[in-house]
Coordinates of C-alpha atoms in Angstrom, one line a residue:
Chain D
M135 CA -18.3 3.1 -16.5
L136 CA -17.9 5.7 -14.5
L137 CA -20.9 6.3 -11.8
Y138 CA -20.2 8.4 -10.3
R139 CA -17.0 11.1 -9.1
R140 CA -16.5 13.5 -6.9
L141 CA -12.6 15.9 -7.1
A142 CA -12.1 18.3 -5.0
V143 CA -11.3 21.4 -6.6
D144 CA -7.7 21.0 -5.5
K145 CA -7.7 17.7 -7.0
M146 CA -6.7 16.9 -4.3
K147 CA -8.8 14.4 -3.1
T148 CA -11.2 10.3 -6.5
I149 CA -13.6 9.3 -4.6
K150 CA -16.0 7.3 -6.9
L151 CA -17.5 4.6 -7.8
V152 CA -17.4 3.0 -10.2
S153 CA -18.2 -0.4 -12.5
H154 CA -14.8 -1.5 -13.1
I155 CA -12.0 0.1 -11.4
D156 CA -8.4 0.9 -13.1
L157 CA -5.5 0.3 -11.3
N158 CA -3.6 1.8 -14.8
E159 CA -5.1 5.2 -14.1
I160 CA -4.3 5.3 -9.8
Y161 CA -0.3 6.1 -10.0
G162 CA -1.3 9.1 -12.2
L163 CA -4.2 10.2 -9.6
L164 CA -1.8 10.3 -6.8
Q165 CA 1.5 11.9 -8.1
H166 CA 2.3 14.7 -6.5
P167 CA 5.7 16.8 -6.9
E168 CA 5.6 17.0 -3.1
A169 CA 5.6 13.4 -2.6
G170 CA 8.0 11.0 -1.5
G171 CA 5.8 7.9 -0.2
I172 CA 2.8 6.0 -1.4
D173 CA 0.5 3.5 -0.2
L174 CA -1.8 2.1 -1.9
F175 CA -4.7 -0.8 -0.4
I176 CA -6.2 -2.9 -3.5
G177 CA -9.2 -5.5 -1.8
T178 CA -9.3 -8.7 -4.1
V179 CA -12.4 -10.9 -4.9
R180 CA -11.2 -13.8 -3.4
N181 CA -12.2 -17.9 -4.9
H182 CA -13.0 -18.9 -1.0
A183 CA -15.3 -17.7 2.2
K184 CA -15.3 -20.3 4.9
G185 CA -13.7 -22.7 3.4
K186 CA -16.8 -22.4 0.3
K187 CA -14.9 -22.0 -3.1
V188 CA -17.0 -19.0 -4.8
L189 CA -17.9 -18.2 -7.6
K190 CA -18.3 -14.6 -7.7
L191 CA -19.7 -11.5 -6.1
D192 CA -22.0 -8.6 -6.5
F193 CA -21.9 -5.1 -4.8
E194 CA -24.8 -2.7 -3.8
G195 CA -24.4 0.4 -2.6
Y196 CA -26.4 3.5 -1.6
E197 CA -24.4 5.0 -3.9
P198 CA -25.6 9.1 -3.0
M199 CA -24.8 8.4 0.6
A200 CA -22.0 5.7 -0.3
L201 CA -20.1 8.8 -1.6
K202 CA -21.1 11.2 1.2
E203 CA -19.4 9.0 3.4
M204 CA -16.1 8.4 1.4
E205 CA -16.0 12.0 1.0
K206 CA -15.9 12.5 4.5
L207 CA -13.6 9.8 6.3
A208 CA -11.6 11.7 3.5
D209 CA -11.7 14.7 5.5
K210 CA -11.1 12.7 8.8
A211 CA -8.0 10.9 7.1
A212 CA -7.2 14.8 6.3
K213 CA -7.5 15.9 9.3
Q214 CA -5.1 13.9 10.7
W215 CA -2.5 13.4 8.2
P216 CA -0.6 15.7 5.5
I217 CA -2.1 13.9 2.9
L218 CA -0.8 15.2 -0.2
R219 CA -3.2 12.7 -3.0
L220 CA -6.1 11.4 -1.5
V221 CA -7.9 8.3 -4.3
I222 CA -10.9 6.3 -2.5
I223 CA -12.9 4.2 -5.7
H224 CA -15.3 1.5 -4.8
A225 CA -16.5 -1.2 -8.2
L226 CA -19.9 -2.1 -8.0
G227 CA -21.5 -5.1 -10.0
T228 CA -21.0 -7.9 -10.6
K229 CA -16.9 -9.2 -9.9
K230 CA -15.2 -12.3 -10.2
I231 CA -11.8 -14.3 -8.4
G232 CA -9.3 -11.4 -7.9
D233 CA -10.4 -8.5 -9.8
P234 CA -9.6 -5.8 -7.5
V235 CA -13.1 -4.5 -5.8
V236 CA -11.7 -1.1 -3.7
V237 CA -8.8 0.7 -3.7
I238 CA -6.8 2.7 -0.8
G239 CA -4.1 5.1 -1.9
I240 CA -2.6 8.0 -0.3
A241 CA 0.2 10.0 -1.7
S242 CA 2.3 11.6 1.4
A243 CA 5.4 13.1 2.0
H244 CA 6.6 10.8 3.7
R245 CA 5.7 7.1 4.5
N246 CA 4.4 6.8 7.3
E247 CA 2.0 8.8 7.1
A248 CA 0.8 6.8 4.1
F249 CA 0.4 3.3 5.3
E250 CA -1.9 5.1 8.5
A251 CA -3.5 7.0 6.6
C252 CA -4.5 4.0 4.6
R253 CA -4.7 1.3 6.9
F254 CA -7.3 4.1 8.6
L255 CA -8.9 5.0 5.7
I256 CA -9.7 1.2 4.4
D257 CA -11.0 0.3 7.9
E258 CA -13.3 2.4 8.3
L259 CA -14.7 2.4 4.3
K260 CA -14.8 -1.2 6.3
A261 CA -16.9 0.4 9.0
T262 CA -19.0 2.9 7.5
V263 CA -19.6 3.4 3.8
P264 CA -22.9 1.2 2.6
I265 CA -22.3 -0.8 0.3
W266 CA -23.1 -4.5 0.2
K267 CA -21.6 -8.2 -1.2
K268 CA -23.3 -10.8 -2.2
E269 CA -21.7 -13.9 -2.8
Y270 CA -22.0 -16.6 -5.7
F271 CA -21.9 -20.3 -3.9
E272 CA -22.1 -23.3 -6.2
D273 CA -25.2 -24.0 -3.9
K274 CA -26.6 -20.5 -3.0
T275 CA -26.3 -17.3 -2.3
M276 CA -25.1 -15.1 0.5
W277 CA -25.2 -11.7 1.8
V278 CA -22.2 -11.3 3.7
N279 CA -21.8 -10.3 7.3
A280 CA -25.2 -10.4 7.0
H281 CA -26.0 -12.7 10.1
P282 CA -24.3 -14.1 13.5
Chain V
M65 CA -43.3 7.0 4.0
Q66 CA -41.4 5.4 1.7
I67 CA -38.0 3.4 2.4
I68 CA -35.3 2.7 0.3
L69 CA -33.9 -1.5 0.8
F70 CA -30.5 -3.8 0.2
G71 CA -28.6 -5.4 0.1
I72 CA -30.4 -8.9 2.6
A73 CA -33.8 -6.4 3.6
K74 CA -34.8 -6.6 -0.5
D75 CA -34.4 -9.8 0.4
I76 CA -36.5 -10.0 3.8
I77 CA -39.3 -7.4 2.3
G78 CA -39.4 -8.9 -1.4
A79 CA -39.0 -5.6 -3.4
Q80 CA -36.7 -2.9 -3.7
S81 CA -38.4 -0.2 -1.7
L82 CA -41.4 -0.4 0.7
T83 CA -44.1 2.1 1.6
L84 CA -45.6 2.2 5.1
P85 CA -49.7 1.8 5.3
G86 CA -51.8 4.7 6.4
G87 CA -51.9 4.3 10.7
H88 CA -48.1 3.2 10.8
G89 CA -47.9 5.3 13.4
V90 CA -44.2 5.6 13.1
Q91 CA -42.7 8.8 14.3
T92 CA -39.1 8.6 15.5
V93 CA -36.2 6.2 14.3
H94 CA -36.4 3.6 17.1
D95 CA -40.7 3.3 15.9
L96 CA -39.2 2.3 12.2
K97 CA -36.8 0.1 13.6
N98 CA -39.8 -1.2 15.8
W99 CA -42.7 -1.4 13.5
L100 CA -39.5 -3.3 10.9
L101 CA -39.6 -5.8 13.7
D102 CA -42.8 -6.2 14.1
Q103 CA -43.8 -6.5 10.4
Y104 CA -40.4 -9.2 9.2
P105 CA -39.3 -11.3 11.4
A106 CA -36.7 -12.0 10.1
M107 CA -35.2 -8.7 10.6
G108 CA -34.3 -9.9 14.6
N109 CA -31.8 -12.7 12.6
L110 CA -29.3 -9.3 11.3
N111 CA -26.6 -9.1 12.5
S112 CA -27.2 -5.2 13.0
M113 CA -30.4 -3.0 11.3
A114 CA -29.3 1.2 11.0
I115 CA -31.8 4.1 9.2
A116 CA -30.2 6.5 6.7
V117 CA -32.3 9.8 6.9
D118 CA -31.9 11.9 3.5
Q119 CA -28.3 9.5 2.9
E120 CA -26.6 9.8 6.9
Y121 CA -26.6 7.8 9.5
A122 CA -30.1 9.1 12.1
Q123 CA -29.7 8.3 15.6
D124 CA -33.0 6.7 17.0
E125 CA -34.8 9.8 19.0
M126 CA -34.9 11.5 15.4
N127 CA -37.9 12.1 14.1
L128 CA -39.4 11.1 10.6
S129 CA -41.4 13.0 8.8
E130 CA -42.3 12.8 4.7
N131 CA -40.2 14.4 2.6
Q132 CA -37.2 12.9 3.9
E133 CA -34.9 9.9 2.1
I134 CA -35.2 7.2 4.4
A135 CA -32.7 3.8 3.5
L136 CA -32.5 1.2 5.9
I137 CA -29.5 -0.4 6.0
P138 CA -28.7 -4.1 7.2
P139 CA -24.8 -4.7 7.8
I140 CA -22.9 -3.7 4.9
S141 CA -20.0 -5.2 3.3
G142 CA -18.2 -2.9 1.1
G143 CA -14.3 -3.1 0.7
Chain G
M168 CA 15.4 -3.0 -19.1
L169 CA 15.9 -5.7 -16.5
L170 CA 19.1 -5.6 -15.4
Y171 CA 18.9 -8.3 -12.7
R172 CA 15.6 -11.0 -11.4
R173 CA 15.5 -13.8 -9.5
L174 CA 12.3 -15.4 -9.7
A175 CA 11.2 -18.1 -7.1
V176 CA 10.3 -21.2 -8.9
D177 CA 7.0 -21.2 -7.0
K178 CA 6.7 -17.2 -8.4
M179 CA 5.7 -16.7 -5.0
K180 CA 7.9 -13.6 -5.4
T181 CA 9.7 -10.8 -7.9
I182 CA 12.8 -10.0 -6.5
K183 CA 14.4 -7.2 -9.6
L184 CA 16.7 -4.5 -9.9
V185 CA 15.4 -2.2 -13.8
S186 CA 16.4 0.7 -15.2
H187 CA 12.5 1.5 -15.2
I188 CA 9.9 0.8 -13.1
D189 CA 6.4 -0.3 -14.7
L190 CA 3.6 0.2 -12.3
N191 CA 1.0 -1.6 -14.5
E192 CA 3.2 -5.4 -14.4
I193 CA 2.4 -5.3 -10.4
Y194 CA -0.8 -5.9 -10.2
G195 CA -0.8 -9.1 -12.2
L196 CA 2.5 -9.9 -10.6
L197 CA 0.5 -10.3 -7.1
Q198 CA -2.5 -11.2 -8.0
H199 CA -3.8 -14.7 -6.7
P200 CA -6.9 -16.7 -6.7
E201 CA -7.0 -16.9 -2.4
A202 CA -5.7 -12.4 -1.5
G203 CA -8.4 -11.2 -0.1
G204 CA -5.8 -7.4 0.3
I205 CA -2.8 -5.9 -1.6
D206 CA -0.9 -3.2 -0.2
L207 CA 2.4 -1.7 -2.3
F208 CA 4.1 1.1 -1.5
I209 CA 5.9 3.3 -4.0
G210 CA 8.7 5.4 -2.6
T211 CA 9.0 8.7 -5.6
V212 CA 11.3 11.1 -6.1
R213 CA 10.2 14.6 -4.1
N214 CA 11.2 17.5 -5.6
H215 CA 13.5 18.9 -2.6
A216 CA 14.9 18.4 0.4
K217 CA 16.1 19.6 3.2
G218 CA 14.1 22.7 2.0
K219 CA 16.2 22.7 -1.4
K220 CA 15.3 22.5 -4.8
V221 CA 15.9 18.5 -6.2
L222 CA 16.4 18.6 -10.2
K223 CA 17.2 15.3 -10.3
L224 CA 18.5 11.8 -8.3
D225 CA 20.8 8.8 -9.4
F226 CA 20.8 5.4 -8.3
E227 CA 24.2 3.4 -7.6
G228 CA 23.7 0.1 -6.8
Y229 CA 25.8 -3.6 -5.6
E230 CA 24.4 -5.3 -7.8
P231 CA 24.1 -8.6 -6.3
M232 CA 24.9 -8.2 -2.8
A233 CA 21.5 -5.7 -2.8
L234 CA 20.0 -9.3 -4.3
K235 CA 20.8 -10.6 -1.9
E236 CA 19.7 -9.0 1.1
M237 CA 16.5 -8.5 -1.2
E238 CA 15.2 -12.1 -1.1
K239 CA 16.5 -11.9 2.7
L240 CA 14.1 -9.9 3.3
A241 CA 11.3 -11.7 1.0
D242 CA 12.5 -15.6 3.6
K243 CA 11.8 -13.2 6.3
A244 CA 8.8 -11.5 5.9
A245 CA 8.0 -15.5 4.6
K246 CA 8.2 -16.4 8.0
Q247 CA 6.5 -13.7 10.0
W248 CA 3.1 -13.2 7.7
P249 CA 1.9 -15.8 6.1
I250 CA 2.4 -14.3 2.2
L251 CA 0.5 -15.4 -1.6
R252 CA 2.5 -13.1 -3.3
L253 CA 5.7 -11.1 -2.9
V254 CA 7.0 -8.0 -5.2
I255 CA 10.4 -6.2 -4.0
I256 CA 11.7 -3.8 -7.7
H257 CA 14.4 -1.2 -7.0
A258 CA 15.0 1.5 -9.9
L259 CA 18.9 2.1 -10.6
G260 CA 20.3 4.9 -12.9
T261 CA 18.8 8.5 -13.1
K262 CA 15.3 9.3 -12.0
K263 CA 13.3 12.5 -12.2
I264 CA 10.8 14.3 -9.9
G265 CA 8.0 12.3 -9.0
D266 CA 9.1 8.5 -10.6
P267 CA 9.1 5.2 -8.5
V268 CA 12.3 4.4 -6.4
V269 CA 10.7 1.8 -6.0
V270 CA 7.6 -0.6 -5.2
I271 CA 7.0 -3.0 -2.5
G272 CA 4.1 -5.0 -3.1
I273 CA 2.2 -8.0 -0.6
A274 CA -0.7 -9.9 -1.9
S275 CA -2.7 -12.0 1.5
A276 CA -5.7 -13.0 2.0
H277 CA -6.3 -11.4 4.6
R278 CA -5.0 -7.4 4.7
N279 CA -3.3 -6.8 7.6
E280 CA -0.4 -8.8 6.8
A281 CA -0.2 -7.4 3.8
F282 CA 0.2 -4.2 5.5
E283 CA 2.3 -5.4 8.5
A284 CA 4.5 -7.3 5.4
C285 CA 4.7 -4.3 3.7
R286 CA 6.3 -2.0 6.0
F287 CA 8.0 -4.0 7.0
L288 CA 9.7 -4.7 3.7
I289 CA 10.4 -0.3 3.3
D290 CA 11.7 0.0 6.3
E291 CA 14.3 -3.9 6.6
L292 CA 15.3 -2.4 2.6
K293 CA 16.1 0.7 3.4
A294 CA 18.4 0.2 6.6
T295 CA 19.9 -2.8 4.3
V296 CA 20.6 -3.4 1.4
P297 CA 23.1 -1.5 -0.4
I298 CA 21.9 1.4 -2.3
W299 CA 22.8 4.9 -2.7
K300 CA 20.9 7.6 -4.2
K301 CA 23.0 11.5 -4.9
E302 CA 20.6 14.5 -5.3
Y303 CA 20.9 16.9 -7.7
F304 CA 20.5 20.2 -6.3
E305 CA 21.1 23.1 -8.8
D306 CA 24.8 24.4 -6.3
K307 CA 25.3 20.9 -5.6
T308 CA 25.4 17.0 -6.0
M309 CA 25.2 14.6 -2.1
W310 CA 25.1 11.0 -1.4
V311 CA 22.6 10.9 1.1
N312 CA 23.1 10.7 5.0
A313 CA 26.3 9.6 3.7
H314 CA 27.1 12.2 6.8
P315 CA 25.5 13.8 10.5
Chain S
M120 CA 44.4 -7.4 -1.3
Q121 CA 41.7 -5.3 -3.4
I122 CA 38.3 -3.1 -2.3
I123 CA 35.5 -2.8 -4.6
L124 CA 33.9 1.5 -4.1
F125 CA 30.7 2.8 -4.0
G126 CA 28.6 6.3 -3.9
I127 CA 30.6 8.6 -1.1
A128 CA 33.8 6.2 -0.9
K129 CA 34.0 6.8 -4.8
D130 CA 34.1 10.2 -4.1
I131 CA 36.9 9.6 -1.3
I132 CA 38.7 7.5 -3.0
G133 CA 38.8 9.3 -6.1
A134 CA 38.8 5.3 -8.3
Q135 CA 36.4 3.1 -8.7
S136 CA 38.0 0.5 -6.5
L137 CA 41.0 0.2 -4.7
T138 CA 44.5 -1.6 -4.4
L139 CA 45.7 -2.5 -1.2
P140 CA 49.5 -1.7 -2.2
G141 CA 52.0 -4.6 -1.0
G142 CA 52.9 -4.8 3.3
H143 CA 50.0 -3.1 4.1
G144 CA 49.5 -6.0 6.8
V145 CA 45.4 -6.2 6.8
Q146 CA 44.1 -9.3 8.3
T147 CA 40.5 -8.5 9.5
V148 CA 38.1 -6.2 8.9
H149 CA 38.9 -4.5 11.7
D150 CA 42.3 -4.0 10.3
L151 CA 40.7 -3.0 7.1
K152 CA 38.7 -0.4 8.7
N153 CA 41.5 0.5 10.3
W154 CA 43.5 1.1 7.3
L155 CA 41.0 3.1 5.0
L156 CA 40.5 5.5 8.1
D157 CA 43.9 6.1 8.3
Q158 CA 44.8 6.7 4.9
Y159 CA 41.9 8.6 3.9
P160 CA 40.8 10.6 7.4
A161 CA 37.5 11.2 5.4
M162 CA 35.7 7.8 6.0
G163 CA 35.8 8.6 9.1
N164 CA 33.4 11.9 8.9
L165 CA 30.9 9.7 7.3
N166 CA 27.6 8.4 8.9
S167 CA 28.6 4.2 8.6
M168 CA 31.2 2.4 6.4
A169 CA 30.5 -1.6 7.0
I170 CA 32.7 -4.9 5.1
A171 CA 30.9 -6.3 2.7
V172 CA 33.1 -9.6 1.9
D173 CA 31.4 -12.4 -1.4
Q174 CA 28.6 -9.6 -0.8
E175 CA 27.0 -10.5 3.0
Y176 CA 27.6 -8.2 5.5
A177 CA 31.0 -9.0 7.2
Q178 CA 31.3 -9.3 11.4
D179 CA 35.2 -6.6 12.1
E180 CA 36.7 -10.1 13.2
M181 CA 36.2 -11.9 10.0
N182 CA 39.8 -12.5 8.9
L183 CA 40.2 -11.2 4.8
S184 CA 41.9 -13.0 2.2
E185 CA 42.5 -12.7 -2.0
N186 CA 40.4 -14.3 -3.3
Q187 CA 37.2 -12.9 -1.6
E188 CA 35.1 -10.4 -3.5
I189 CA 35.5 -7.2 -0.3
A190 CA 33.2 -4.3 -0.8
L191 CA 33.4 -0.8 0.9
I192 CA 29.7 0.3 2.2
P193 CA 29.6 3.4 3.4
P194 CA 26.3 4.3 4.3
I195 CA 23.3 3.6 2.1
S196 CA 20.2 5.2 1.2
G197 CA 17.7 2.8 -1.0
G198 CA 13.8 3.1 -1.7

């Protein structure tokens, strides 16, 4: 299910929040005839955190603001690197172990820019986009990063 | 003045959103943070607390008004 | 069509040469319950080189040696970073614009290692694995990198 | 002594593989490179020329023998 979607008129970027990430569509979103390199980062649900078994995760977002922040990051990246295609997709809702949670994809003429922009975007997304992750352990739940 | 809540802030306050009572005296983002910490001391244990106004992160000095969309942003953990 | 394949007994790595890269299988090869980050590099065929229009590419490999070199790179990477899953796949034969040519995938607990190992592997692959690329232009063909 | 050829080396030599004629005098990798450059001067224009022995890059000093798999590796361009 598509929750929100913004697509620039030039089709350069795909930025959206979804309940399920479809990895099979990603390559099509990143293909460009001038592209020589694509870097794709996929964040996934790990089965443990701080030594404890994780059963599942819940993601909550301040959706309109999250999309605005994702757009800002895309604009920043596009100013720093010659990007041909850009994808930022984050999942919301309940995710189980192994599920993709976030996908960042960059296509550029040369691989260096793709790696750098991809790394920049995932680091910045984690620092600025208002999305919250709750871990379900066997004996409790916990909002990640909430407390020191 | 109504505040949208997310994540652990919903658990601490026990609601999806919060309406400040009459006579709250909150004029700026800074005032709002202080008011929240005063009313809900558990907020003081969080790693951070930001305020978004009209879906943008707001500076402490920013003035608040009734017609803005105001949200409390506890420590984020996306990605 | 699978040309060659080596799969370590521990399933940690998938190293192969193929005539067609199936991107839809990659995520399955990289999934691991302890993985938090996956970095995937996809090298693709660009529509131009040195300002000239490229029609297609032909890839030729010294197949058994290429696989040995890919295995060596995987071992080097596994010594440097805590890798949970590793994929190195290179296509051989004729490729058209936009086709994937090479895929490097790394799954690790944290994203830093995934980015670093992925970057290392594509850089080293280009420097050591005996594979040759011929570009078809409108008026000629050229073996890439052959001459200064 | 037979040499497997790839890429532009096939074009220069005009064959998929090359058998050194009797009395070639090639004993080491270094000798083989010199022999190839002598017979096919166009090889000298390449960015590099490596020899693989039994599917491993070989040092110049390595001795060659009939029962090895020997390949000429022109500049690679995978990825």
